[in-house]
PDB file of C-alpha atoms in Angstrom:
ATOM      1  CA  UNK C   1     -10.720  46.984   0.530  1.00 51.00           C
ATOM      2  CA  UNK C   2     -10.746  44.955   3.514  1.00 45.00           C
ATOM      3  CA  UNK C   3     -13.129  42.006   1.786  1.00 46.00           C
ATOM      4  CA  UNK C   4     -11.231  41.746  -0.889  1.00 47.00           C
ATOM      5  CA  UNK C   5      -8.208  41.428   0.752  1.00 46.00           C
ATOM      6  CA  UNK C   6      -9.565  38.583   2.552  1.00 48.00           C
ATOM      7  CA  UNK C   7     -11.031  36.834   0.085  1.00 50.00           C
ATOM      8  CA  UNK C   8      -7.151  37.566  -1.710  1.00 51.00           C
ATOM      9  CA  UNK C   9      -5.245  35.686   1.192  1.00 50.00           C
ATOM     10  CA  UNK C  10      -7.814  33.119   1.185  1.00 52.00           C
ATOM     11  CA  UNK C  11      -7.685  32.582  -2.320  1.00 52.00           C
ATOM     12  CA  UNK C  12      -3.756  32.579  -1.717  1.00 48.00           C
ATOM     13  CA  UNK C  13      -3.628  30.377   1.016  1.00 54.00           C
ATOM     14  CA  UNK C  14      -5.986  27.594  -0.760  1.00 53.00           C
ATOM     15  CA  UNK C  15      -3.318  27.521  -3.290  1.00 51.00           C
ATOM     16  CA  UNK C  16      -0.166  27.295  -1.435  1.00 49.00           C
ATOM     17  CA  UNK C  17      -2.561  24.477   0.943  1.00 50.00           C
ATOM     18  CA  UNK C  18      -2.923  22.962  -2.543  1.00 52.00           C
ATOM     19  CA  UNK C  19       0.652  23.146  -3.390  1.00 50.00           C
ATOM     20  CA  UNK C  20       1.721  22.266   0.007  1.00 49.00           C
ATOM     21  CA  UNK C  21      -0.363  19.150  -0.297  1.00 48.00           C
ATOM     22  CA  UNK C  22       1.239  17.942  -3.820  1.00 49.00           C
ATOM     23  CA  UNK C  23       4.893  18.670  -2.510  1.00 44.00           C
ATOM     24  CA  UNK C  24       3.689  16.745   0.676  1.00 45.00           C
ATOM     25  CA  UNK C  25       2.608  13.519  -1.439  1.00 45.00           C
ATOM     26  CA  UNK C  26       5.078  13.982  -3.607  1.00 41.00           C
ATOM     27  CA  UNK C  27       8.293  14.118  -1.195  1.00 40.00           C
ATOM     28  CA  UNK C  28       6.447  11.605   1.447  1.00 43.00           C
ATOM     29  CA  UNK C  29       5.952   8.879  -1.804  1.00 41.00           C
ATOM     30  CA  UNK C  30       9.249   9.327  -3.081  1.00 39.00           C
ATOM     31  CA  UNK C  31      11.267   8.772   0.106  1.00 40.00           C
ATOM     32  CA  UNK C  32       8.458   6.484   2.510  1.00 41.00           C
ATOM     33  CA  UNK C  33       8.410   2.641   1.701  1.00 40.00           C
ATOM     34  CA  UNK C  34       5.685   0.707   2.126  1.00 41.00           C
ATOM     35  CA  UNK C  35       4.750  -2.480   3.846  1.00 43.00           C
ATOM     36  CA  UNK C  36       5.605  -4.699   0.646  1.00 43.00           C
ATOM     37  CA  UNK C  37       8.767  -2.961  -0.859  1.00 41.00           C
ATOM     38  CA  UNK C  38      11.037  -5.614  -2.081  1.00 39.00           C
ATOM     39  CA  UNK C  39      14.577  -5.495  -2.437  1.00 38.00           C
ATOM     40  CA  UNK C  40      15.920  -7.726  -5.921  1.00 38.00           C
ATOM     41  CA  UNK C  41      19.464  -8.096  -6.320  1.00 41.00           C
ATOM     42  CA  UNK C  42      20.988  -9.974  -9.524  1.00 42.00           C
ATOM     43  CA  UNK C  43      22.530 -13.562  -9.317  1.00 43.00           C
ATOM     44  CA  UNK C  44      25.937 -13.963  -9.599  1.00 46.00           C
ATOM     45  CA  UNK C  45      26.107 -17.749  -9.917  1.00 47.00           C
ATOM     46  CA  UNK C  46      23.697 -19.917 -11.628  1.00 46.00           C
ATOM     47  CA  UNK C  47      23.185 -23.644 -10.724  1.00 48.00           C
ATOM     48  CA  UNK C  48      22.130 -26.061 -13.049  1.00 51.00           C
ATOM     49  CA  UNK C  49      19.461 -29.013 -12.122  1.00 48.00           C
ATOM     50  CA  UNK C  50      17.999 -31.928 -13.160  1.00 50.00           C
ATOM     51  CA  UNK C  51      14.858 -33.715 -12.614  1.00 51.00           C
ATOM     52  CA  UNK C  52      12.131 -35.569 -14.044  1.00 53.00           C
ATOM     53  CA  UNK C  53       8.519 -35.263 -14.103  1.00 53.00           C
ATOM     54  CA  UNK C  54       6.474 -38.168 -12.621  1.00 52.00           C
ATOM     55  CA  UNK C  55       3.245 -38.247 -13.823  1.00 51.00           C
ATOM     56  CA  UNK C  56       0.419 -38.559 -11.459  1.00 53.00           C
ATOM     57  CA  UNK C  57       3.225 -39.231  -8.466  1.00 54.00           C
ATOM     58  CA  UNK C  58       4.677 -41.732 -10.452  1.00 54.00           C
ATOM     59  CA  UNK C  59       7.773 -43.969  -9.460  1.00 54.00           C
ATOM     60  CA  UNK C  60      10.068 -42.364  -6.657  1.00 52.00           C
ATOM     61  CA  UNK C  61      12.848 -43.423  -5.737  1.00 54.00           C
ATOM     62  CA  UNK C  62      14.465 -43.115  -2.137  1.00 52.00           C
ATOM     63  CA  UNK C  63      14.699 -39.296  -1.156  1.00 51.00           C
ATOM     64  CA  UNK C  64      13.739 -38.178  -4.346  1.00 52.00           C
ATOM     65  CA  UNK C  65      10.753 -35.780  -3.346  1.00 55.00           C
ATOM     66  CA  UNK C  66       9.088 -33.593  -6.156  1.00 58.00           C
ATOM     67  CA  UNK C  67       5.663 -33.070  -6.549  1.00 60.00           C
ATOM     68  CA  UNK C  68       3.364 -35.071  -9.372  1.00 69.00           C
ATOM     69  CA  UNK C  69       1.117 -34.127 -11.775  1.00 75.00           C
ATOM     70  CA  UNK C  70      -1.828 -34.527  -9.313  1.00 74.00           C
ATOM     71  CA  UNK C  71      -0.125 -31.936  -6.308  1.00 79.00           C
ATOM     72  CA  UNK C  72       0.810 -30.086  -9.168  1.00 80.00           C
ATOM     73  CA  UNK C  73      -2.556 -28.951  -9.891  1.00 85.00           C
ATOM     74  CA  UNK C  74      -3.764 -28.986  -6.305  1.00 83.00           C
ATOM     75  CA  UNK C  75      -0.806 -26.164  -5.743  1.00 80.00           C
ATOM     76  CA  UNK C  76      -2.524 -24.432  -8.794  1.00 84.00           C
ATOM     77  CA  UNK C  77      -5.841 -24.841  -7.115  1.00 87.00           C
ATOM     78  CA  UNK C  78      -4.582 -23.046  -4.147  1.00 84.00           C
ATOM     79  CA  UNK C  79      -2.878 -20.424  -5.913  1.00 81.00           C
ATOM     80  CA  UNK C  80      -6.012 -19.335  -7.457  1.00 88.00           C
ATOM     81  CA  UNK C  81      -7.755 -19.482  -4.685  1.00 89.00           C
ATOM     82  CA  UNK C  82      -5.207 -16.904  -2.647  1.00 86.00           C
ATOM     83  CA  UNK C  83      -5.526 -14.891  -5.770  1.00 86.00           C
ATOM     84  CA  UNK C  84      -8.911 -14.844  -5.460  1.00 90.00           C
ATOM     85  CA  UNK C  85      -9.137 -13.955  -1.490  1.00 91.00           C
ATOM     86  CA  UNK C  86      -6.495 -11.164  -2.606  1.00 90.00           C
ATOM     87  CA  UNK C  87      -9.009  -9.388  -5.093  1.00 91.00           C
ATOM     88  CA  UNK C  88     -11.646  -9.833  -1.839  1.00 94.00           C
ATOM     89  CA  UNK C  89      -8.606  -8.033   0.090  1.00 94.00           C
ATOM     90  CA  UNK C  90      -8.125  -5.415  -2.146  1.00 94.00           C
ATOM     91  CA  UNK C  91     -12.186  -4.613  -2.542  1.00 95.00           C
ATOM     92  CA  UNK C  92     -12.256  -4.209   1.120  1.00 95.00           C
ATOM     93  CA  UNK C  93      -9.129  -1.819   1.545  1.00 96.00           C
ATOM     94  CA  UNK C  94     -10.341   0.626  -1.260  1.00 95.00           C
ATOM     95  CA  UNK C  95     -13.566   1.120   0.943  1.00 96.00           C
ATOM     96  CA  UNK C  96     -11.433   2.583   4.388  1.00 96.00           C
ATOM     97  CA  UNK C  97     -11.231   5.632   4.801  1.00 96.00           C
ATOM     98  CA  UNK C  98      -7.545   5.885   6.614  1.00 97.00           C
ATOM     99  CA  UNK C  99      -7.342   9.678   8.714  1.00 97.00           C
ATOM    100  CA  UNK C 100      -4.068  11.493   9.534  1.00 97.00           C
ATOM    101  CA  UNK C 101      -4.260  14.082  11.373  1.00 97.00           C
ATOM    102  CA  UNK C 102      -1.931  17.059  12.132  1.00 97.00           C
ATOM    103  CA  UNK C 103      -2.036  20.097  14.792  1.00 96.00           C
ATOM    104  CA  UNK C 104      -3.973  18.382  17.223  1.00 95.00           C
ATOM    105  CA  UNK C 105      -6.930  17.426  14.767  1.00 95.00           C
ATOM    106  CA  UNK C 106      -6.985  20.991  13.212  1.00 96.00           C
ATOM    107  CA  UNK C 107      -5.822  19.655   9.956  1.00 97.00           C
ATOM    108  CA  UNK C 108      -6.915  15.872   8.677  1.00 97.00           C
ATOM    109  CA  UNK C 109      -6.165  14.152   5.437  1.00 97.00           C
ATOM    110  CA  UNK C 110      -7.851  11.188   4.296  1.00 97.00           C
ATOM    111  CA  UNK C 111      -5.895   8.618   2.660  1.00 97.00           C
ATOM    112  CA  UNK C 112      -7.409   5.643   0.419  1.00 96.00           C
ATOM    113  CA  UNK C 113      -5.953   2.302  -1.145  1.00 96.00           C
ATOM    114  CA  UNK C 114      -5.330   2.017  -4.489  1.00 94.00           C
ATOM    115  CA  UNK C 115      -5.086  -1.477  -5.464  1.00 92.00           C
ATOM    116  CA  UNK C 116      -2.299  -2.646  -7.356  1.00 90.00           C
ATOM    117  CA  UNK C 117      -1.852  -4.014 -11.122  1.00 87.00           C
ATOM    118  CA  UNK C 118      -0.664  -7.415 -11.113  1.00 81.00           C
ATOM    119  CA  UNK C 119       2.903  -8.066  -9.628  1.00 82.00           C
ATOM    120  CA  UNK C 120       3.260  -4.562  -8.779  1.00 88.00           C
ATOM    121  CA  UNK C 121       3.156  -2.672  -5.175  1.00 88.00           C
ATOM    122  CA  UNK C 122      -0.539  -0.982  -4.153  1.00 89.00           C
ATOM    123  CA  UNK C 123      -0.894   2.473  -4.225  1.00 93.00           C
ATOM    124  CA  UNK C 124      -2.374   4.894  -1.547  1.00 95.00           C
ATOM    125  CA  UNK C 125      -3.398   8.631  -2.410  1.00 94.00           C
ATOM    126  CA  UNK C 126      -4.918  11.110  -0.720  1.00 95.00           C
ATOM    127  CA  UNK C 127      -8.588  12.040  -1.181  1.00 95.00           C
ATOM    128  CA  UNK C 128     -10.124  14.650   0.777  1.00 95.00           C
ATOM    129  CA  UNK C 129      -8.214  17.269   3.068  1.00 96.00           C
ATOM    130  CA  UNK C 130      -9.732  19.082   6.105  1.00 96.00           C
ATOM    131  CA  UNK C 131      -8.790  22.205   7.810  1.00 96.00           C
ATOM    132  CA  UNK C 132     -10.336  24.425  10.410  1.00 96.00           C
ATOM    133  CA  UNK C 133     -10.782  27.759   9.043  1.00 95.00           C
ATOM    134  CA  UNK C 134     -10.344  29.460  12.041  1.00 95.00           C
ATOM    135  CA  UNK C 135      -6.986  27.985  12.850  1.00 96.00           C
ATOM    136  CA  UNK C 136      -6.191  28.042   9.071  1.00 94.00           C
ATOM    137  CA  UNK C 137      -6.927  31.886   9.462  1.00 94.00           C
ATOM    138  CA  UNK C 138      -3.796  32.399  12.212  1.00 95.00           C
ATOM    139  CA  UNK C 139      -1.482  29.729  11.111  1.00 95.00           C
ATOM    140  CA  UNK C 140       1.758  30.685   9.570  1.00 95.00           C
ATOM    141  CA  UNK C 141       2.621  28.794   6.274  1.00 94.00           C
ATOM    142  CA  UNK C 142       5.370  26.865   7.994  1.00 96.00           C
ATOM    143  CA  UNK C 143       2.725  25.611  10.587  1.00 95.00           C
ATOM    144  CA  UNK C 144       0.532  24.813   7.958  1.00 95.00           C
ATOM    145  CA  UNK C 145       3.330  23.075   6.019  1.00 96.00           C
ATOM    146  CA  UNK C 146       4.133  21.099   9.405  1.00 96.00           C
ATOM    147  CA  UNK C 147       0.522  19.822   9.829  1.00 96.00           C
ATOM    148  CA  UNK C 148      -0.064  19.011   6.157  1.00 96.00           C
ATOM    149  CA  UNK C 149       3.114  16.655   6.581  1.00 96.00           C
ATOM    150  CA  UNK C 150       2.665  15.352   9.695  1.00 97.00           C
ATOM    151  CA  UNK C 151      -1.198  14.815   9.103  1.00 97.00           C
ATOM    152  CA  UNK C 152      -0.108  12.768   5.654  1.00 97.00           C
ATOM    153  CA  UNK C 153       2.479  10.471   7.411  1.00 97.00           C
ATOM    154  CA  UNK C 154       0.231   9.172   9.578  1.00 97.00           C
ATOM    155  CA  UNK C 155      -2.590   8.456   7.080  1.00 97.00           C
ATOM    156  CA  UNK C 156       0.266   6.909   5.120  1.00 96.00           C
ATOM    157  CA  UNK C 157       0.952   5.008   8.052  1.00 97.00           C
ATOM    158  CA  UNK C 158      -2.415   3.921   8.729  1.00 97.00           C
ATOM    159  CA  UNK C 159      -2.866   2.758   5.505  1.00 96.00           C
ATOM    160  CA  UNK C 160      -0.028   0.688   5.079  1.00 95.00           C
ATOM    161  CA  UNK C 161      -0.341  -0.691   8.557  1.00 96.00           C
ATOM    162  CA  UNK C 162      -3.915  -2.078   7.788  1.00 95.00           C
ATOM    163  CA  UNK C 163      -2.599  -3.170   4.166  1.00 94.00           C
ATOM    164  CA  UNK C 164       0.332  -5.395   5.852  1.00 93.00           C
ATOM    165  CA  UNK C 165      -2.084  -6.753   8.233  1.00 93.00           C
ATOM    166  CA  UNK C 166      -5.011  -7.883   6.083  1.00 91.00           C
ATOM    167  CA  UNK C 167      -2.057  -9.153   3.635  1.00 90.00           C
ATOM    168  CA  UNK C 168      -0.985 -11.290   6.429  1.00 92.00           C
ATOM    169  CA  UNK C 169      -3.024 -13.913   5.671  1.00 85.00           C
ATOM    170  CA  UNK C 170      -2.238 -14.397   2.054  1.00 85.00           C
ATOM    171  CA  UNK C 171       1.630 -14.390   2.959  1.00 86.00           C
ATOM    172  CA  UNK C 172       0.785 -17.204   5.320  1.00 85.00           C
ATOM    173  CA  UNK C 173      -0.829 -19.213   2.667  1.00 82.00           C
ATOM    174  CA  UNK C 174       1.297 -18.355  -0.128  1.00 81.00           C
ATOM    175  CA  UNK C 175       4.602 -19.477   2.646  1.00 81.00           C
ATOM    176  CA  UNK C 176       2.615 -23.060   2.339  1.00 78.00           C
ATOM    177  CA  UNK C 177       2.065 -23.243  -0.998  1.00 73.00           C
ATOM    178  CA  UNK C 178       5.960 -22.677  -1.400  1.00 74.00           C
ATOM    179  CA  UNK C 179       7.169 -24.754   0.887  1.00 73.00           C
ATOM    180  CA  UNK C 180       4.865 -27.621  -0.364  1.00 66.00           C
ATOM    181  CA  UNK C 181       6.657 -26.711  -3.184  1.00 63.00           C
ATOM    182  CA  UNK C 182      10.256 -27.240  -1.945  1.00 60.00           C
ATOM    183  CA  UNK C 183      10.403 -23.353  -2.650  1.00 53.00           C
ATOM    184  CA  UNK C 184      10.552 -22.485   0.807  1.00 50.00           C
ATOM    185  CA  UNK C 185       9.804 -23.166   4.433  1.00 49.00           C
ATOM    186  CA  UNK C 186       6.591 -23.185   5.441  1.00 48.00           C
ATOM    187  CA  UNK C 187       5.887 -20.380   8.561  1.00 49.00           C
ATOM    188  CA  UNK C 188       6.394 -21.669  11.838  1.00 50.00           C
TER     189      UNK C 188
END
């Protein structure tokens, strides 16, 4: 009676843990932002310019200022090269391990990168959980509910964290590409 009772609540409490856990991910990805969420609003007005291509840096005039053939494909060069060190970036997220933990290290979730497709935003899931049995045991489902949350938000927050800071350097290049471009300011 008694053992199989146990082994009942256990068996009940792995799957409300495991239920918990997918609520948890889901509710934290659908309302938390991460470091690269972008905002796009339509144009309202559209402007209408003119300019011609100088070959090899050609003939400018006074003030006139757009890049030749020749920058051209050194911006080009440099693009590919931040796309490359951004593949290098994304090999070496997906290999840390980033651990929230909840009810003073009773519960901990490990969180990894999941590197993006092209022009989209990188993912992050969660692939282990740990609990400690014994607390497990004499928590109450709303504690348990409290640590799985708070233990994923800040493996969430790890991750992006060391995401935005690694893709620091590849915003700082891709700011000079631009502004060689006339696209932008370079960063100060």
């Amino acid at each position: 009676g008694t053992r199989h009772n146990t082994t009942f609540k256990y068996t009940v409490i792995k799957y409300l843990v495991k239920m918990k856990i997918e609520t948890s991910i889901i509710l934290l990805l659908a309302t938390s932002a991460n470091a690269f969420t972008a905002s796009f609003a339509p144009r309202t007005e559209s402007s209408v310019s003119s300019s011609s291509l100088n070959l090899f840096g050609g003939k400018k005039e006074k003030g006139e200022g757009g890049p030749g053939m020749m920058d051209q494909l050194a911006m080009l060069k440099k693009a590919q090269e931040i796309a490359s060190k951004k593949m290098e970036i994304d090999k070496e997220l997906a290999t840390i391990d980033h651990v929230g933990v909840g009810a003073d290290g009773k519960v901990s979730i490990t969180i990894k990168y999941i590197a993006p497709a092209p022009m989209q935003q990188p993912g992050y899931e969660p692939s282990s959980v740990d609990i400690d049995e014994a607390w497990m045991s004499e928590a109450s489902v709303e504690d348990l509910n409290a640590a799985l949350s708070t233990a994923m938000k800040d493996g969430l927050t790890k991750a992006t964290t060391t995401t935005a800071e690694k893709m620091q350097v590849l915003t700082a290049e891709l700011g000079e590409v631009m502004g060689s471009m006339g696209g932008g300011a370079p960063p100060s």
